[in-house]
Each structure stands twice: as C-alpha cells, then as structure tokens.
PDB file of C-alpha atoms in Angstrom:
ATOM      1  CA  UNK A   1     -14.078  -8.687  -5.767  1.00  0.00           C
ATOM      2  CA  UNK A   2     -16.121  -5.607  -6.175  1.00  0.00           C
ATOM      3  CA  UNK A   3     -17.970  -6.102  -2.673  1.00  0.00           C
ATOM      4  CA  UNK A   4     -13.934  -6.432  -1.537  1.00  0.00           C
ATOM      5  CA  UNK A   5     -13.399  -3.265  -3.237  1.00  0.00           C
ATOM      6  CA  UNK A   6     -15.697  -1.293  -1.397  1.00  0.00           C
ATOM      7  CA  UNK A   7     -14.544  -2.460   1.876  1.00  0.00           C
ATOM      8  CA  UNK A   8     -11.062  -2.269   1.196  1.00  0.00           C
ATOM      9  CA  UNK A   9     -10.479   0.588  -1.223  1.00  0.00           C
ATOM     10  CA  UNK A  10      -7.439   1.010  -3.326  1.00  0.00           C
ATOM     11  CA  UNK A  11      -6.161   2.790  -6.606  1.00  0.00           C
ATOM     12  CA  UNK A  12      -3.207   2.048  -9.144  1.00  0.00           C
ATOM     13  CA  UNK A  13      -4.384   4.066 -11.466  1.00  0.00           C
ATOM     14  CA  UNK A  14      -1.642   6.785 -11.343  1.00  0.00           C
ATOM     15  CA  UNK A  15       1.683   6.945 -12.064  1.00  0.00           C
ATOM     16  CA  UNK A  16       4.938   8.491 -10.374  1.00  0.00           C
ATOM     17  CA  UNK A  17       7.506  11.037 -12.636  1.00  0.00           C
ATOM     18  CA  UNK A  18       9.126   7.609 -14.445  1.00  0.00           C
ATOM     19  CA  UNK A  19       5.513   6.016 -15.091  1.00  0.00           C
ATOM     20  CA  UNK A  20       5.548   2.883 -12.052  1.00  0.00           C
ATOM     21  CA  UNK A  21       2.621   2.890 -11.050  1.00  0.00           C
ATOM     22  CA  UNK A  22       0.961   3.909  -7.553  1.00  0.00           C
ATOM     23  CA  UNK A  23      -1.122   1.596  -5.662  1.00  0.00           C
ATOM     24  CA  UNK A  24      -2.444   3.291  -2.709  1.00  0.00           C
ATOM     25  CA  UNK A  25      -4.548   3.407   0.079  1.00  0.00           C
ATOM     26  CA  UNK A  26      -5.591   5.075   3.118  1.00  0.00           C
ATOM     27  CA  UNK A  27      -5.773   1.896   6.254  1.00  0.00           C
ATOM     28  CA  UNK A  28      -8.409   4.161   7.806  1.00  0.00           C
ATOM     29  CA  UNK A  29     -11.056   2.794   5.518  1.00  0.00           C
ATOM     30  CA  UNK A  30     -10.099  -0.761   5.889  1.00  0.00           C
ATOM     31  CA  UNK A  31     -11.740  -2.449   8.662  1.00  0.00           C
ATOM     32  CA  UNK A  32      -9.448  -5.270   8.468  1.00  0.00           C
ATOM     33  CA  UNK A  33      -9.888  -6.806  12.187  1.00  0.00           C
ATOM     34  CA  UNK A  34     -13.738  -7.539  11.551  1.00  0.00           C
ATOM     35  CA  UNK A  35     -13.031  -8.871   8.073  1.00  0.00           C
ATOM     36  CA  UNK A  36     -10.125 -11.309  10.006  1.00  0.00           C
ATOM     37  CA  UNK A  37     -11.820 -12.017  13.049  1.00  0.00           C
ATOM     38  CA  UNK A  38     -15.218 -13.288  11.365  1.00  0.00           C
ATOM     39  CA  UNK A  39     -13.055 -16.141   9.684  1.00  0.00           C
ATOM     40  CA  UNK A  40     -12.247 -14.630   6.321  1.00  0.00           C
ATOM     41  CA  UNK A  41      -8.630 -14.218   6.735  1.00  0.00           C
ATOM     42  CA  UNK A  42      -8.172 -16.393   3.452  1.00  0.00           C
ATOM     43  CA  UNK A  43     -10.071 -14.536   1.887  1.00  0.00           C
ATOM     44  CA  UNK A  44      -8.589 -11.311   3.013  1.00  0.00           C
ATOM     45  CA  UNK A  45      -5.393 -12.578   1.772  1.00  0.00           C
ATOM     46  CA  UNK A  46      -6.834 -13.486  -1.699  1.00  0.00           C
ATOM     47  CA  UNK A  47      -7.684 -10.333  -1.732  1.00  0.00           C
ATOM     48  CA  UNK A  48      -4.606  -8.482  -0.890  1.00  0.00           C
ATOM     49  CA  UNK A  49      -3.017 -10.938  -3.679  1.00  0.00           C
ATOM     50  CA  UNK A  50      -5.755  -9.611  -6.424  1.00  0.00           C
ATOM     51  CA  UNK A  51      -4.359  -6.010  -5.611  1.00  0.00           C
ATOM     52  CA  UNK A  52      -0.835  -6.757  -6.337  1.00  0.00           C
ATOM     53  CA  UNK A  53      -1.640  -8.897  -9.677  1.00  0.00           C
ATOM     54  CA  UNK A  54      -3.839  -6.227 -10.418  1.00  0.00           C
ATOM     55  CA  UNK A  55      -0.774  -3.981 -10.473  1.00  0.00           C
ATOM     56  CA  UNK A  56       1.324  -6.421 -11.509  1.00  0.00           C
ATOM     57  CA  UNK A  57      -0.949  -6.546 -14.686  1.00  0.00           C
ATOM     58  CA  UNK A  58      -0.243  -2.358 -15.233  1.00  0.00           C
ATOM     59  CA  UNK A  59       3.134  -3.688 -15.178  1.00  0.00           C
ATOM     60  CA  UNK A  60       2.573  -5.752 -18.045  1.00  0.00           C
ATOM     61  CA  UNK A  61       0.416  -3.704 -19.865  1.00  0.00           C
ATOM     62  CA  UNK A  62       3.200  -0.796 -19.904  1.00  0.00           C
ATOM     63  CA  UNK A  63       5.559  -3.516 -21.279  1.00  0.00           C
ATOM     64  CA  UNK A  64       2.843  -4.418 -24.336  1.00  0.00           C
ATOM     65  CA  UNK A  65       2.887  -0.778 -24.793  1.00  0.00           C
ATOM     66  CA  UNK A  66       6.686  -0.651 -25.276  1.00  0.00           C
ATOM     67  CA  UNK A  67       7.392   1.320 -21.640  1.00  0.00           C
ATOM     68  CA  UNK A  68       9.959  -0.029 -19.829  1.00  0.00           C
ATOM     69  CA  UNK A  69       8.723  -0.168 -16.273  1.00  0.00           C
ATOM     70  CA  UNK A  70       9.336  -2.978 -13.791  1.00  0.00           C
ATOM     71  CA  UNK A  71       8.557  -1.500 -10.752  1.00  0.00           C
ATOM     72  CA  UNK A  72       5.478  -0.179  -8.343  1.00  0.00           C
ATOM     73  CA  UNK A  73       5.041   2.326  -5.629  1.00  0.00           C
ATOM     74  CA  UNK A  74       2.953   1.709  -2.765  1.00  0.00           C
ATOM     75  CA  UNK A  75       1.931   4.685  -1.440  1.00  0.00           C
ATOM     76  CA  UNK A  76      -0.199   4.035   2.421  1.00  0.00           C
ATOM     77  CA  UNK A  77      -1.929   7.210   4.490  1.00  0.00           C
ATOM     78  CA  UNK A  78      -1.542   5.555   8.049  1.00  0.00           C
ATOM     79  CA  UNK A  79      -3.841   8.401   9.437  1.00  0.00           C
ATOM     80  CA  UNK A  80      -6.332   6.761  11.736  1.00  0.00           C
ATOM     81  CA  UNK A  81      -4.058   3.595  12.379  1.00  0.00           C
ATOM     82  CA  UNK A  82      -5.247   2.300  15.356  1.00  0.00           C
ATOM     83  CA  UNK A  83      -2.884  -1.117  17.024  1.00  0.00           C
ATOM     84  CA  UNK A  84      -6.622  -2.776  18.289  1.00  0.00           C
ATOM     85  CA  UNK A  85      -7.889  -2.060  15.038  1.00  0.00           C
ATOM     86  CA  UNK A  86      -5.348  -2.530  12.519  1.00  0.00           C
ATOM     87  CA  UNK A  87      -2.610  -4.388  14.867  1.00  0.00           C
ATOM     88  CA  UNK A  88      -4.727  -7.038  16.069  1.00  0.00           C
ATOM     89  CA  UNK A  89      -2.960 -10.529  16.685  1.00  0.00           C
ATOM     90  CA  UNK A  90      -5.101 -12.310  13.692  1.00  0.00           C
ATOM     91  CA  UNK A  91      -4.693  -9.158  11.743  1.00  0.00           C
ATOM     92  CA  UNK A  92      -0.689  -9.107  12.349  1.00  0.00           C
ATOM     93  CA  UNK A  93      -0.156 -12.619  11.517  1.00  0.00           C
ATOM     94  CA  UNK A  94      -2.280 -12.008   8.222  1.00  0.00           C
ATOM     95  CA  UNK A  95       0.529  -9.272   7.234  1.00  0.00           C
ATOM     96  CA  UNK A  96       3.804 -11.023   8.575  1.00  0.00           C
ATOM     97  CA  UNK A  97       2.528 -14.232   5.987  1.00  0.00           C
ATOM     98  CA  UNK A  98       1.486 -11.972   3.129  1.00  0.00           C
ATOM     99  CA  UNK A  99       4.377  -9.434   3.004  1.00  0.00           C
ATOM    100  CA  UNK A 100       7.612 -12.481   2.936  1.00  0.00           C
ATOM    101  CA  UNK A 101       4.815 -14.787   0.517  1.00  0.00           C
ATOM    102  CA  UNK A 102       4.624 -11.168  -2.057  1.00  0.00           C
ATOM    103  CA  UNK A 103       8.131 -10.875  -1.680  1.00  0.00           C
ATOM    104  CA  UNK A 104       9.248 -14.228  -2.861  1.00  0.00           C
ATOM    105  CA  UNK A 105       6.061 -13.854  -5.576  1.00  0.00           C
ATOM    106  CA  UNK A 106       7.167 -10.885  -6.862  1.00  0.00           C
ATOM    107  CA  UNK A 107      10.779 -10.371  -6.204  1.00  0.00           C
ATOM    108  CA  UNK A 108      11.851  -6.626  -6.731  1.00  0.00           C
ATOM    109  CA  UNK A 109       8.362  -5.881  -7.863  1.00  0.00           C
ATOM    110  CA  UNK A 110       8.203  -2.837  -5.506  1.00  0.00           C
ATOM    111  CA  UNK A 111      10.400   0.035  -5.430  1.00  0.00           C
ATOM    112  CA  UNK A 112       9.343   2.222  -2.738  1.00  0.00           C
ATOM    113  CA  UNK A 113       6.580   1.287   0.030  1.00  0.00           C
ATOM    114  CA  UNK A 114       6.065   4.760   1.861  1.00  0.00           C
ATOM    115  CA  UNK A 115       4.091   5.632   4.790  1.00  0.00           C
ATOM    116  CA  UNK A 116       3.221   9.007   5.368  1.00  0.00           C
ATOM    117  CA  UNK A 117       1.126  10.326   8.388  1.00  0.00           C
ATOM    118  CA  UNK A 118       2.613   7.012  10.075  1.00  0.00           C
ATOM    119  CA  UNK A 119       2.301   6.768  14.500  1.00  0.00           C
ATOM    120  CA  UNK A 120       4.751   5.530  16.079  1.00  0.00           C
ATOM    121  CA  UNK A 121       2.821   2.072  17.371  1.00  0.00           C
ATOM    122  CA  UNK A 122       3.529   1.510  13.503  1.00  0.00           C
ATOM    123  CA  UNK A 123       6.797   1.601  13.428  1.00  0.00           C
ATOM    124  CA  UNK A 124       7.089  -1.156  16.178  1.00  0.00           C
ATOM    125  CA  UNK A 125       4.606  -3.258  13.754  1.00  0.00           C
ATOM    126  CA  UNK A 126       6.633  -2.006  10.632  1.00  0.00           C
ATOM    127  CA  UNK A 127      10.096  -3.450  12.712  1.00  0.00           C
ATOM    128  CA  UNK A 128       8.940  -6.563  13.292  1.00  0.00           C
ATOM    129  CA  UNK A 129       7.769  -7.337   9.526  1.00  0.00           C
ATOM    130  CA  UNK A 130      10.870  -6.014   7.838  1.00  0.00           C
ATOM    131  CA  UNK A 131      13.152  -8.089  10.425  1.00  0.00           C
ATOM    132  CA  UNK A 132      11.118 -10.882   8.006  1.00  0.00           C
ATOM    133  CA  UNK A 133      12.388  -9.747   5.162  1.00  0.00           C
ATOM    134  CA  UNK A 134      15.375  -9.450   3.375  1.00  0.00           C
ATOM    135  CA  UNK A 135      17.907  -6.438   3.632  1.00  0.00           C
ATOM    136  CA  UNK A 136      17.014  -5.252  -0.086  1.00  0.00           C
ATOM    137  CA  UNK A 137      13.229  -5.542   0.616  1.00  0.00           C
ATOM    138  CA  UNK A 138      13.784  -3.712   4.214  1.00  0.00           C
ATOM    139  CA  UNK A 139      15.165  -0.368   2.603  1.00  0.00           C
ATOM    140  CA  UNK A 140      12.571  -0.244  -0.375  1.00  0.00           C
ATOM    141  CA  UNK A 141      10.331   1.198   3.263  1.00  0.00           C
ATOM    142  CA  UNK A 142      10.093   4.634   3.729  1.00  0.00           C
ATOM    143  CA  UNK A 143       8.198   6.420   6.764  1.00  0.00           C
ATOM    144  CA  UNK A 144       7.110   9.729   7.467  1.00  0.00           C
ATOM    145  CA  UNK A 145       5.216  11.236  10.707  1.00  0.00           C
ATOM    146  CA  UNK A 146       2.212  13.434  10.328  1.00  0.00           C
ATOM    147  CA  UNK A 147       4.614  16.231   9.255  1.00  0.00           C
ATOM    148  CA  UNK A 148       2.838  16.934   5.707  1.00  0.00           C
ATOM    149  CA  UNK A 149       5.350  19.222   4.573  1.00  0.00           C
ATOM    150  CA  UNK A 150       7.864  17.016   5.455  1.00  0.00           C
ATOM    151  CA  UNK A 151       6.017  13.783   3.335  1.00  0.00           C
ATOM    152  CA  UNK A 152       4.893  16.250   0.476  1.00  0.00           C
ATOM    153  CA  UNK A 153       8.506  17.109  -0.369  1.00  0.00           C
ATOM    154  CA  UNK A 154       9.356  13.337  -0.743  1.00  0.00           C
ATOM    155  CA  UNK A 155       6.270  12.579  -3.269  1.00  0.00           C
ATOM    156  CA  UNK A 156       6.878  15.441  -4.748  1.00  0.00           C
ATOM    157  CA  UNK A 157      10.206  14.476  -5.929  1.00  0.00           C
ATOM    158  CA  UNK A 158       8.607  11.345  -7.446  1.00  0.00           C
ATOM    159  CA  UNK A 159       5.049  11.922  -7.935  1.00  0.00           C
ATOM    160  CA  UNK A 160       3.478  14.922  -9.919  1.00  0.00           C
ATOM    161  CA  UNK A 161       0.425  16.537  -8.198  1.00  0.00           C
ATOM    162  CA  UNK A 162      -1.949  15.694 -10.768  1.00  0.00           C
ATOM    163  CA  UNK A 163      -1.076  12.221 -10.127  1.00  0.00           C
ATOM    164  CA  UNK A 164      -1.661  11.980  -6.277  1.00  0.00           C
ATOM    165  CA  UNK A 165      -5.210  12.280  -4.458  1.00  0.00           C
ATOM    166  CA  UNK A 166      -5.792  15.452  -2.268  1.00  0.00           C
ATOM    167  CA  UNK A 167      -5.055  12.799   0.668  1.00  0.00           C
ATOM    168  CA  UNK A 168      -1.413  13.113  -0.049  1.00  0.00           C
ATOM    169  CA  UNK A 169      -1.013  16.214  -0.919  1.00  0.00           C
ATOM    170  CA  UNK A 170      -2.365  16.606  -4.855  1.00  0.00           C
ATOM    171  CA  UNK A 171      -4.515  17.611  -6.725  1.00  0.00           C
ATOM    172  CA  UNK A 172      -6.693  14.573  -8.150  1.00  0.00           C
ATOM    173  CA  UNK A 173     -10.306  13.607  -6.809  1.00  0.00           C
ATOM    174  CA  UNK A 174     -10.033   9.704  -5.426  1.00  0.00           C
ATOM    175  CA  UNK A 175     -12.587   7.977  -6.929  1.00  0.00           C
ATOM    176  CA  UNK A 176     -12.221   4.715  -5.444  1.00  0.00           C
ATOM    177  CA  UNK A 177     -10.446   5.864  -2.210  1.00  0.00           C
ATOM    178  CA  UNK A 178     -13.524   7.383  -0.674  1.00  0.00           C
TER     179      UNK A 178
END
C-alpha cells in the first residue's frame, strides 16, 4: 500500500472539536483516470477500502481507549478537479460502486463528507452519486465553492486550526498530503 500511498495521498491523523477523526485529501494529487484506465480499477478500489478501514481502525482504537466516538469526517479540497481527469466514465463508475458498497459496509460510519473549493461540474457528479444513496447518507454532504472564508467558518466550527493542514485553512504542516 505504501506505493498506493504516494500516489493517492491521504491523512486521518487529526481530529475535529469532539475527537472523529479527519480523513482528508486534496483530488488534485490523485491521478485517478491513469490508475483506472491502465486496468487497476480493482485495485483502486482495494485501495479506497484500505483508507476507510484504516479509519475505521482510529475508530476502534478511540473505543479501546475508552472515547466514545463512532463517527468520521471526510474532509476533500476539490481544487484542481478536472471532469476528463477526475470525471472520466471508468473513473465515475469506480465511485458510483464504491460510495453505495461503503455505505452498506459501514452504515453511519461518516458524519460529515465536505467539499470545499468544489466547481460546479462537481456538483452534477456529486447529484448523480447521492441520488444512489439513501436520504440519511445524502445530507451527511456538505459543499462549499472556492469562497475560503465562506468554507473556513464551517471547519472552524468543527475543526480546531491546529488540527487542519494549511490547505484548509490551519495551521498544521501535511506530511502525507504533499
């Protein structure tokens, strides 16, 4: 998975104001259309899967440490979203299996999944993947446009600055993000 890592960077190693964790990632490094469209799709998925057990796990590890946490946020910079690069047919049909399979895996795993810095070719993708889902899934999504001030307020009701990368708006150095 390391290789993975590097190609498709994430971190849950933060935590929001109640102590759910924060997986997060920016899209712009993932160059998921050549991953998909050179056969690994599979393994793409796989991967995507070994993110949210490896959340699922913090999860877990808060509840060995007495912390009663249930819940994740997903946290997603869209900057640099691109529809041919990110909204590819193969690339689509990767995310409209995955999301519904993650749902039913891990039913009310996820509190919030927020998009900031999200274009509005998104949004069409984003409609036609919650229209998959059910109604309680569909409002745990929360977008924002490239208005930072706008998207800062929100985390910052939730999330402390120390806790989110410079990328959205705090103060702590990614280490895996870059």
């Amino acid at each position: 998975m390391v290789a993975l890592e590097k190609k498709f960077p994430y971190s849950v190693d933060e935590v929001d104001k109640m102590g759910r964790p924060i997986l997060s990632y920016m899209l712009h490094k993932w160059d998921i259309r050549r991953f998909i469209l050179s056969g690994k799709t599979e393994e793409y998925q796989r991967y995507q899967a070994y993110i949210v057990e490896t959340a699922a796990k913090k999860l877990y590890d808060k509840a060995l440490m007495g912390k009663e946490v249930s819940q994740l946020i997903i946290l997603v910079d869209l900057s640099g979203f691109n529809v041919r690069e990110h909204g590819c047919l193969a690339c689509l049909q990767g995310l409209t299996e995955f999301v519904p399979l993650m749902d039913r895996g891990y039913p009310n795993l996820v509190n919030q999944v927020i998009f900031i810095n999200t274009p509005r070719s998104f949004k069409s993708i984003l409609d036609l993947v919650k229209s998959i889902l059910p109604a309680k899934t569909q409002e745990t999504f929360h977008t924002f446009s490239y208005d930072k001030d706008e998207w800062k307020a929100y985390l910052s009701k939730i999330i402390d600055e120390d806790q989110l990368f410079t990328a959205f708006g705090g103060t702590r150095r990614a280490k895996r993000l870059s």
